[in-house]
């Protein structure tokens, strides 16, 4: 297993390009199953989860062509299998996103039921309940979801809680259903909006994405298009925190500041200078040490759970005491135990981490447990005294494109060693 070795202490400086968003690319690639013509998806990040999605589509018999710029052309017409096997679903829960498209387009789907994961139990009951309400027969047997439907029927779906992939699955299922579907208490994440834009480019009739009520009028068929995925707001936020934590000065480009509001607000509260342009954000933390902030994660537009671990790392070296409450997932504090091994003063009280800023962290061998936890350990390594070794970085490769190259480009002393 590869490891990252990071020698802390360099304030980051320079400019870095933000990649396409993983959490938009995954549903958009799944949505290609809805069309009866090839779809080309651009600005796809080079990530392990993308490779897994391509393998998943490939095993169904779908045609795939990737060019040198990571434009992926998907031709769903040769599909032969309507099946997502356990060995792929267990490595990537987002495989569940093929359920809605397969069912509505081909009338059947068998998808391995995702298990719990490092950050929580993460059930998919709301995906299934929504599809059943649209007329699907759903059975869970031997660890698989088997769903069938002659033709899904539009209906009103009131979601018990906001779920991102749940909203996406139901929105995709509704595009080819009979009549209109209204999804109430829908997730408002920019990635949901990006998927809706892609679906509409394919000929769907989706309205209200970005609000908590999405209306989808079913259409007969969806056709080919070329669609570019939006920039990754979590990668954006992670590089901004990297600048802040190292006392650096960094500009991220090819991003969209409009979807970073909650993150930029917290950086501003931390006393970091934030500048914003049409497609860039800059952070200057070279003048003063950041102050600890209080954070409560919640669905968009509130502060994202996917940035919680990174801000925990920032808080532990910032001035004063801060509290970080996690309300989306029940077990998303694995990084806290590793940060403590680097000298952080952080206590867990229920779903809240209370941080007391220390002047320095010290390097230690640490282990990544999930994608965003690994990012926070890399951030801590950038300021720790000595050589930190971050193990199990396959988690990072699932969601951060070329992280060591991008950080090295900003001056970080970081290298990957094969394990
Ligand atoms: N939930 C249920 N039942 C359901 C669905 C969700 O109880 O049927 C619960 C979950 O257990 C959780 C809450 O609802 O407590 C919200 O989960 P959600 O369904 O919104 O999460 P997700 O769709 O599985 C996506 C992202 C995650 C991100 C969350 C929250 C993708 C592929 N994944 O997951 O991204 O943390 O939304 O914003 O879009 C990551 O990129 O590191 C990552 C984990």
PDB file of N, CA, C and O in Angstrom, residues 155-187:
ATOM      1  N   UNK A 155     -44.981  10.500  -8.933  1.00  0.00           N
ATOM      2  CA  UNK A 155     -45.742  10.642  -7.694  1.00  0.00           C
ATOM      3  C   UNK A 155     -45.108  11.741  -6.853  1.00  0.00           C
ATOM      4  O   UNK A 155     -44.122  12.354  -7.268  1.00  0.00           O
ATOM      5  N   UNK A 156     -45.673  11.985  -5.644  1.00  0.00           N
ATOM      6  CA  UNK A 156     -45.082  12.983  -4.743  1.00  0.00           C
ATOM      7  C   UNK A 156     -44.270  12.226  -3.695  1.00  0.00           C
ATOM      8  O   UNK A 156     -44.790  11.333  -3.034  1.00  0.00           O
ATOM      9  N   UNK A 157     -42.989  12.570  -3.591  1.00  0.00           N
ATOM     10  CA  UNK A 157     -42.098  11.890  -2.647  1.00  0.00           C
ATOM     11  C   UNK A 157     -41.667  12.895  -1.598  1.00  0.00           C
ATOM     12  O   UNK A 157     -41.070  13.918  -1.934  1.00  0.00           O
ATOM     13  N   UNK A 158     -41.987  12.623  -0.339  1.00  0.00           N
ATOM     14  CA  UNK A 158     -41.535  13.520   0.732  1.00  0.00           C
ATOM     15  C   UNK A 158     -40.413  12.786   1.465  1.00  0.00           C
ATOM     16  O   UNK A 158     -40.648  11.765   2.113  1.00  0.00           O
ATOM     17  N   UNK A 159     -39.201  13.289   1.320  1.00  0.00           N
ATOM     18  CA  UNK A 159     -38.050  12.586   1.884  1.00  0.00           C
ATOM     19  C   UNK A 159     -37.996  12.826   3.400  1.00  0.00           C
ATOM     20  O   UNK A 159     -38.101  13.953   3.849  1.00  0.00           O
ATOM     21  N   UNK A 160     -37.808  11.733   4.170  1.00  0.00           N
ATOM     22  CA  UNK A 160     -37.734  11.857   5.632  1.00  0.00           C
ATOM     23  C   UNK A 160     -36.549  12.704   6.064  1.00  0.00           C
ATOM     24  O   UNK A 160     -36.612  13.413   7.053  1.00  0.00           O
ATOM     25  N   UNK A 161     -35.449  12.550   5.362  1.00  0.00           N
ATOM     26  CA  UNK A 161     -34.299  13.421   5.607  1.00  0.00           C
ATOM     27  C   UNK A 161     -33.604  13.697   4.291  1.00  0.00           C
ATOM     28  O   UNK A 161     -33.859  13.023   3.288  1.00  0.00           O
ATOM     29  N   UNK A 162     -32.753  14.711   4.301  1.00  0.00           N
ATOM     30  CA  UNK A 162     -32.121  15.100   3.038  1.00  0.00           C
ATOM     31  C   UNK A 162     -31.003  14.121   2.717  1.00  0.00           C
ATOM     32  O   UNK A 162     -30.078  13.968   3.504  1.00  0.00           O
ATOM     33  N   UNK A 163     -31.111  13.500   1.568  1.00  0.00           N
ATOM     34  CA  UNK A 163     -30.063  12.582   1.135  1.00  0.00           C
ATOM     35  C   UNK A 163     -29.606  12.956  -0.274  1.00  0.00           C
ATOM     36  O   UNK A 163     -30.449  13.124  -1.172  1.00  0.00           O
ATOM     37  N   UNK A 164     -28.306  13.077  -0.434  1.00  0.00           N
ATOM     38  CA  UNK A 164     -27.756  13.541  -1.706  1.00  0.00           C
ATOM     39  C   UNK A 164     -27.938  12.465  -2.781  1.00  0.00           C
ATOM     40  O   UNK A 164     -28.626  12.690  -3.783  1.00  0.00           O
ATOM     41  N   UNK A 165     -27.353  11.283  -2.571  1.00  0.00           N
ATOM     42  CA  UNK A 165     -27.475  10.259  -3.612  1.00  0.00           C
ATOM     43  C   UNK A 165     -28.915   9.737  -3.703  1.00  0.00           C
ATOM     44  O   UNK A 165     -29.347   9.310  -4.777  1.00  0.00           O
ATOM     45  N   UNK A 166     -29.661   9.805  -2.599  1.00  0.00           N
ATOM     46  CA  UNK A 166     -31.074   9.413  -2.639  1.00  0.00           C
ATOM     47  C   UNK A 166     -31.844  10.331  -3.580  1.00  0.00           C
ATOM     48  O   UNK A 166     -32.606   9.873  -4.453  1.00  0.00           O
ATOM     49  N   UNK A 167     -31.643  11.639  -3.428  1.00  0.00           N
ATOM     50  CA  UNK A 167     -32.298  12.601  -4.318  1.00  0.00           C
ATOM     51  C   UNK A 167     -31.887  12.333  -5.769  1.00  0.00           C
ATOM     52  O   UNK A 167     -32.722  12.341  -6.690  1.00  0.00           O
ATOM     53  N   UNK A 168     -30.592  12.080  -5.964  1.00  0.00           N
ATOM     54  CA  UNK A 168     -30.092  11.868  -7.335  1.00  0.00           C
ATOM     55  C   UNK A 168     -30.693  10.609  -7.969  1.00  0.00           C
ATOM     56  O   UNK A 168     -31.117  10.629  -9.135  1.00  0.00           O
ATOM     57  N   UNK A 169     -30.745   9.526  -7.189  1.00  0.00           N
ATOM     58  CA  UNK A 169     -31.295   8.274  -7.718  1.00  0.00           C
ATOM     59  C   UNK A 169     -32.758   8.457  -8.136  1.00  0.00           C
ATOM     60  O   UNK A 169     -33.178   8.014  -9.218  1.00  0.00           O
ATOM     61  N   UNK A 170     -33.528   9.133  -7.274  1.00  0.00           N
ATOM     62  CA  UNK A 170     -34.967   9.294  -7.555  1.00  0.00           C
ATOM     63  C   UNK A 170     -35.194  10.270  -8.705  1.00  0.00           C
ATOM     64  O   UNK A 170     -36.081  10.072  -9.542  1.00  0.00           O
ATOM     65  N   UNK A 171     -34.367  11.313  -8.741  1.00  0.00           N
ATOM     66  CA  UNK A 171     -34.478  12.287  -9.834  1.00  0.00           C
ATOM     67  C   UNK A 171     -34.206  11.586 -11.172  1.00  0.00           C
ATOM     68  O   UNK A 171     -34.927  11.792 -12.159  1.00  0.00           O
ATOM     69  N   UNK A 172     -33.180  10.736 -11.216  1.00  0.00           N
ATOM     70  CA  UNK A 172     -32.864  10.021 -12.464  1.00  0.00           C
ATOM     71  C   UNK A 172     -33.996   9.056 -12.822  1.00  0.00           C
ATOM     72  O   UNK A 172     -34.407   8.974 -13.985  1.00  0.00           O
ATOM     73  N   UNK A 173     -34.510   8.345 -11.795  1.00  0.00           N
ATOM     74  CA  UNK A 173     -35.595   7.387 -12.054  1.00  0.00           C
ATOM     75  C   UNK A 173     -36.810   8.108 -12.631  1.00  0.00           C
ATOM     76  O   UNK A 173     -37.491   7.594 -13.515  1.00  0.00           O
ATOM     77  N   UNK A 174     -37.060   9.329 -12.145  1.00  0.00           N
ATOM     78  CA  UNK A 174     -38.264  10.067 -12.554  1.00  0.00           C
ATOM     79  C   UNK A 174     -38.196  10.571 -13.989  1.00  0.00           C
ATOM     80  O   UNK A 174     -39.233  10.830 -14.607  1.00  0.00           O
ATOM     81  N   UNK A 175     -36.987  10.681 -14.543  1.00  0.00           N
ATOM     82  CA  UNK A 175     -36.890  11.291 -15.885  1.00  0.00           C
ATOM     83  C   UNK A 175     -37.651  10.503 -16.945  1.00  0.00           C
ATOM     84  O   UNK A 175     -38.152  11.080 -17.900  1.00  0.00           O
ATOM     85  N   UNK A 176     -37.693   9.166 -16.791  1.00  0.00           N
ATOM     86  CA  UNK A 176     -38.371   8.346 -17.821  1.00  0.00           C
ATOM     87  C   UNK A 176     -39.669   7.737 -17.278  1.00  0.00           C
ATOM     88  O   UNK A 176     -40.211   6.812 -17.874  1.00  0.00           O
ATOM     89  N   UNK A 177     -40.138   8.234 -16.115  1.00  0.00           N
ATOM     90  CA  UNK A 177     -41.378   7.698 -15.529  1.00  0.00           C
ATOM     91  C   UNK A 177     -42.589   8.268 -16.261  1.00  0.00           C
ATOM     92  O   UNK A 177     -42.491   9.260 -16.983  1.00  0.00           O
ATOM     93  N   UNK A 178     -43.728   7.627 -16.024  1.00  0.00           N
ATOM     94  CA  UNK A 178     -44.999   8.132 -16.558  1.00  0.00           C
ATOM     95  C   UNK A 178     -45.461   9.291 -15.690  1.00  0.00           C
ATOM     96  O   UNK A 178     -45.639   9.108 -14.484  1.00  0.00           O
ATOM     97  N   UNK A 179     -45.635  10.467 -16.250  1.00  0.00           N
ATOM     98  CA  UNK A 179     -46.168  11.582 -15.459  1.00  0.00           C
ATOM     99  C   UNK A 179     -45.100  12.306 -14.661  1.00  0.00           C
ATOM    100  O   UNK A 179     -43.895  12.164 -14.917  1.00  0.00           O
ATOM    101  N   UNK A 180     -45.565  13.074 -13.657  1.00  0.00           N
ATOM    102  CA  UNK A 180     -44.663  13.982 -12.937  1.00  0.00           C
ATOM    103  C   UNK A 180     -44.341  13.469 -11.549  1.00  0.00           C
ATOM    104  O   UNK A 180     -45.205  12.934 -10.858  1.00  0.00           O
ATOM    105  N   UNK A 181     -43.094  13.684 -11.149  1.00  0.00           N
ATOM    106  CA  UNK A 181     -42.646  13.319  -9.804  1.00  0.00           C
ATOM    107  C   UNK A 181     -42.229  14.596  -9.100  1.00  0.00           C
ATOM    108  O   UNK A 181     -41.521  15.427  -9.680  1.00  0.00           O
ATOM    109  N   UNK A 182     -42.680  14.732  -7.857  1.00  0.00           N
ATOM    110  CA  UNK A 182     -42.256  15.888  -7.057  1.00  0.00           C
ATOM    111  C   UNK A 182     -41.452  15.337  -5.889  1.00  0.00           C
ATOM    112  O   UNK A 182     -41.957  14.494  -5.139  1.00  0.00           O
ATOM    113  N   UNK A 183     -40.198  15.786  -5.762  1.00  0.00           N
ATOM    114  CA  UNK A 183     -39.362  15.344  -4.636  1.00  0.00           C
ATOM    115  C   UNK A 183     -39.298  16.493  -3.640  1.00  0.00           C
ATOM    116  O   UNK A 183     -38.750  17.556  -3.942  1.00  0.00           O
ATOM    117  N   UNK A 184     -39.914  16.284  -2.468  1.00  0.00           N
ATOM    118  CA  UNK A 184     -39.905  17.328  -1.427  1.00  0.00           C
ATOM    119  C   UNK A 184     -38.798  17.013  -0.438  1.00  0.00           C
ATOM    120  O   UNK A 184     -38.493  15.850  -0.193  1.00  0.00           O
ATOM    121  N   UNK A 185     -38.249  18.057   0.180  1.00  0.00           N
ATOM    122  CA  UNK A 185     -37.097  17.919   1.084  1.00  0.00           C
ATOM    123  C   UNK A 185     -35.910  17.311   0.330  1.00  0.00           C
ATOM    124  O   UNK A 185     -35.160  16.495   0.855  1.00  0.00           O
ATOM    125  N   UNK A 186     -35.786  17.746  -0.927  1.00  0.00           N
ATOM    126  CA  UNK A 186     -34.680  17.268  -1.775  1.00  0.00           C
ATOM    127  C   UNK A 186     -33.361  17.879  -1.301  1.00  0.00           C
ATOM    128  O   UNK A 186     -33.348  18.970  -0.728  1.00  0.00           O
ATOM    129  N   UNK A 187     -32.259  17.170  -1.568  1.00  0.00           N
ATOM    130  CA  UNK A 187     -30.931  17.732  -1.281  1.00  0.00           C
ATOM    131  C   UNK A 187     -30.678  18.881  -2.256  1.00  0.00           C
ATOM    132  O   UNK A 187     -31.104  18.834  -3.412  1.00  0.00           O
TER     133      UNK A 187
END
